[in-house]
Amino acid sequence: MNRDQSILVVKRMVDCEIAVCGILNRISRPPKVNRFLSLISWLGDGRVWYALILTLPLLYGQNGIATSWSMVKVGIVNLVLYKIIKELTGRPRPCAVSTNITLGTAPLDQYSFPSGHTMHAVAFSMIVTAHHAELAWVLVPLPAA
């Protein structure tokens, strides 16, 4: 595939993504849906994970301390990777690309990739459920939301 073909493929992918984002954005506009998604975003800013890191040792003793420590280490690695990838890709948010996409809540930064909320939610959920499977019912839905 030559350069022009590669550019065309990427453009088609971006166009498709913007169309899907537009559909999802319209679905998220009703006030109840928007409030739910805003709450999930607010929780994903770290509040749930900080609380969990502090609570696990109280619930599980030494095992909880080990799990919390793993979360802290992975959180630091995720944060470093997140910042590097954001700066390298400089990928604008869909609302910056299309005027048909409106913000439901203010973003933490100007770039869309990678999603720090998703990186942390997936990583932390995997760590905690690997050590404390009984918490899967409450943690697994968070990355999906």
Short mmCIF file of C-alpha atoms in Angstrom, two decimals:
data_model
loop_
_atom_site.label_atom_id
_atom_site.label_comp_id
_atom_site.label_asym_id
_atom_site.label_seq_id
_atom_site.Cartn_x
_atom_site.Cartn_y
_atom_site.Cartn_z
CA MET A 1 0.00 0.00 0.00
CA ASN A 2 1.45 3.36 -0.98
CA ARG A 3 1.28 6.59 1.01
CA ASP A 4 -1.78 7.97 -0.80
CA GLN A 5 -3.70 4.74 -0.23
CA SER A 6 -2.72 4.76 3.44
CA ILE A 7 -3.95 8.33 3.82
CA LEU A 8 -7.25 7.40 2.15
CA VAL A 9 -7.72 4.41 4.48
CA VAL A 10 -7.05 6.54 7.56
CA LYS A 11 -9.44 9.24 6.29
CA ARG A 12 -12.19 6.66 5.81
CA MET A 13 -11.60 5.30 9.31
CA VAL A 14 -11.78 8.80 10.81
CA ASP A 15 -14.94 9.59 8.83
CA CYS A 16 -16.53 6.36 10.08
CA GLU A 17 -15.46 7.09 13.65
CA ILE A 18 -16.89 10.63 13.51
CA ALA A 19 -20.18 9.25 12.17
CA VAL A 20 -20.38 6.71 15.03
CA CYS A 21 -19.40 9.40 17.57
CA GLY A 22 -22.16 11.60 16.17
CA ILE A 23 -24.74 8.85 16.65
CA LEU A 24 -23.56 8.09 20.19
CA ASN A 25 -23.47 11.81 20.97
CA ARG A 26 -27.11 12.23 19.90
CA ILE A 27 -28.08 9.21 22.05
CA SER A 28 -26.32 10.77 25.05
CA ARG A 29 -28.10 14.14 24.86
CA PRO A 30 -31.26 13.38 26.87
CA PRO A 31 -30.72 14.86 30.37
CA LYS A 32 -30.95 11.54 32.25
CA VAL A 33 -28.46 9.84 29.94
CA ASN A 34 -26.15 12.85 30.05
CA ARG A 35 -26.25 12.97 33.87
CA PHE A 36 -25.44 9.25 34.07
CA LEU A 37 -22.51 9.55 31.65
CA SER A 38 -21.27 12.70 33.41
CA LEU A 39 -21.35 10.83 36.73
CA ILE A 40 -19.41 7.90 35.26
CA SER A 41 -16.84 10.32 33.83
CA TRP A 42 -16.56 12.14 37.18
CA LEU A 43 -16.07 8.85 39.03
CA GLY A 44 -13.53 7.75 36.42
CA ASP A 45 -11.43 10.85 37.08
CA GLY A 46 -9.89 8.83 39.91
CA ARG A 47 -12.32 9.07 42.79
CA VAL A 48 -13.45 5.43 42.64
CA TRP A 49 -9.92 4.14 42.23
CA TYR A 50 -8.43 6.28 45.02
CA ALA A 51 -11.20 5.16 47.36
CA LEU A 52 -10.63 1.53 46.36
CA ILE A 53 -6.86 1.79 46.88
CA LEU A 54 -7.50 3.11 50.40
CA THR A 55 -10.30 0.65 51.19
CA LEU A 56 -8.72 -2.64 50.04
CA PRO A 57 -6.24 -2.81 52.95
CA LEU A 58 -9.09 -2.26 55.40
CA LEU A 59 -11.11 -5.09 53.83
CA TYR A 60 -8.36 -7.59 53.05
CA GLY A 61 -5.40 -6.75 55.29
CA GLN A 62 -2.03 -7.68 53.79
CA ASN A 63 -3.64 -8.99 50.59
CA GLY A 64 -5.41 -5.65 50.20
CA ILE A 65 -2.17 -3.77 50.74
CA ALA A 66 -0.50 -5.85 48.02
CA THR A 67 -3.38 -5.24 45.63
CA SER A 68 -3.39 -1.51 46.37
CA TRP A 69 0.37 -1.32 45.85
CA SER A 70 -0.03 -3.06 42.47
CA MET A 71 -2.70 -0.52 41.54
CA VAL A 72 -0.41 2.38 42.48
CA LYS A 73 2.49 1.00 40.42
CA VAL A 74 0.31 0.31 37.38
CA GLY A 75 -1.36 3.70 37.80
CA ILE A 76 2.03 5.44 37.61
CA VAL A 77 3.04 3.46 34.51
CA ASN A 78 -0.35 4.19 32.91
CA LEU A 79 -0.02 7.90 33.66
CA VAL A 80 3.44 8.09 32.09
CA LEU A 81 2.33 6.14 29.00
CA TYR A 82 -0.85 8.19 28.77
CA LYS A 83 1.05 11.49 28.73
CA ILE A 84 3.63 10.25 26.21
CA ILE A 85 1.04 8.78 23.83
CA LYS A 86 -1.21 11.87 24.07
CA GLU A 87 1.70 14.13 23.15
CA LEU A 88 2.94 11.87 20.35
CA THR A 89 -0.45 11.37 18.70
CA GLY A 90 -1.96 14.80 19.38
CA ARG A 91 -5.30 13.34 18.32
CA PRO A 92 -8.09 15.93 18.66
CA ARG A 93 -11.35 15.08 20.36
CA PRO A 94 -14.31 14.37 18.06
CA CYS A 95 -16.01 17.60 19.21
CA ALA A 96 -13.01 19.51 17.83
CA VAL A 97 -13.34 17.74 14.48
CA SER A 98 -17.12 17.90 14.04
CA THR A 99 -19.48 20.71 15.00
CA ASN A 100 -22.29 18.11 15.21
CA ILE A 101 -20.70 16.62 18.33
CA THR A 102 -21.30 18.51 21.55
CA LEU A 103 -19.63 18.08 24.93
CA GLY A 104 -21.67 16.63 27.76
CA THR A 105 -18.99 17.53 30.29
CA ALA A 106 -15.68 19.35 30.13
CA PRO A 107 -12.74 17.15 29.09
CA LEU A 108 -9.60 16.94 31.21
CA ASP A 109 -7.39 17.80 28.23
CA GLN A 110 -7.56 18.57 24.52
CA TYR A 111 -6.61 15.17 23.10
CA SER A 112 -8.81 12.12 22.70
CA PHE A 113 -6.32 9.29 22.58
CA PRO A 114 -5.68 7.36 24.68
CA SER A 115 -8.52 7.55 27.17
CA GLY A 116 -7.06 7.81 30.64
CA HIS A 117 -10.41 6.83 32.15
CA THR A 118 -10.43 3.62 30.14
CA MET A 119 -6.74 2.81 30.68
CA HIS A 120 -7.10 3.04 34.44
CA ALA A 121 -10.53 1.42 34.66
CA VAL A 122 -9.42 -1.64 32.69
CA ALA A 123 -6.05 -1.98 34.43
CA PHE A 124 -7.39 -1.46 37.95
CA SER A 125 -10.39 -3.72 37.41
CA MET A 126 -8.11 -6.49 36.12
CA ILE A 127 -5.72 -6.15 39.06
CA VAL A 128 -8.43 -6.12 41.72
CA THR A 129 -10.52 -8.92 40.23
CA ALA A 130 -7.42 -11.10 39.79
CA HIS A 131 -6.84 -10.88 43.56
CA HIS A 132 -10.40 -10.40 44.81
CA ALA A 133 -12.74 -12.07 42.30
CA GLU A 134 -15.78 -11.39 44.50
CA LEU A 135 -15.51 -7.70 43.54
CA ALA A 136 -15.87 -8.40 39.81
CA TRP A 137 -19.63 -7.79 39.85
CA VAL A 138 -19.09 -4.16 40.83
CA LEU A 139 -15.79 -3.45 39.03
CA VAL A 140 -16.24 -5.06 35.62
CA PRO A 141 -19.13 -2.76 34.60
CA LEU A 142 -17.02 0.39 35.23
CA PRO A 143 -14.73 0.04 32.19
CA ALA A 144 -17.76 -0.84 30.08
CA ALA A 145 -19.56 2.33 31.17
#
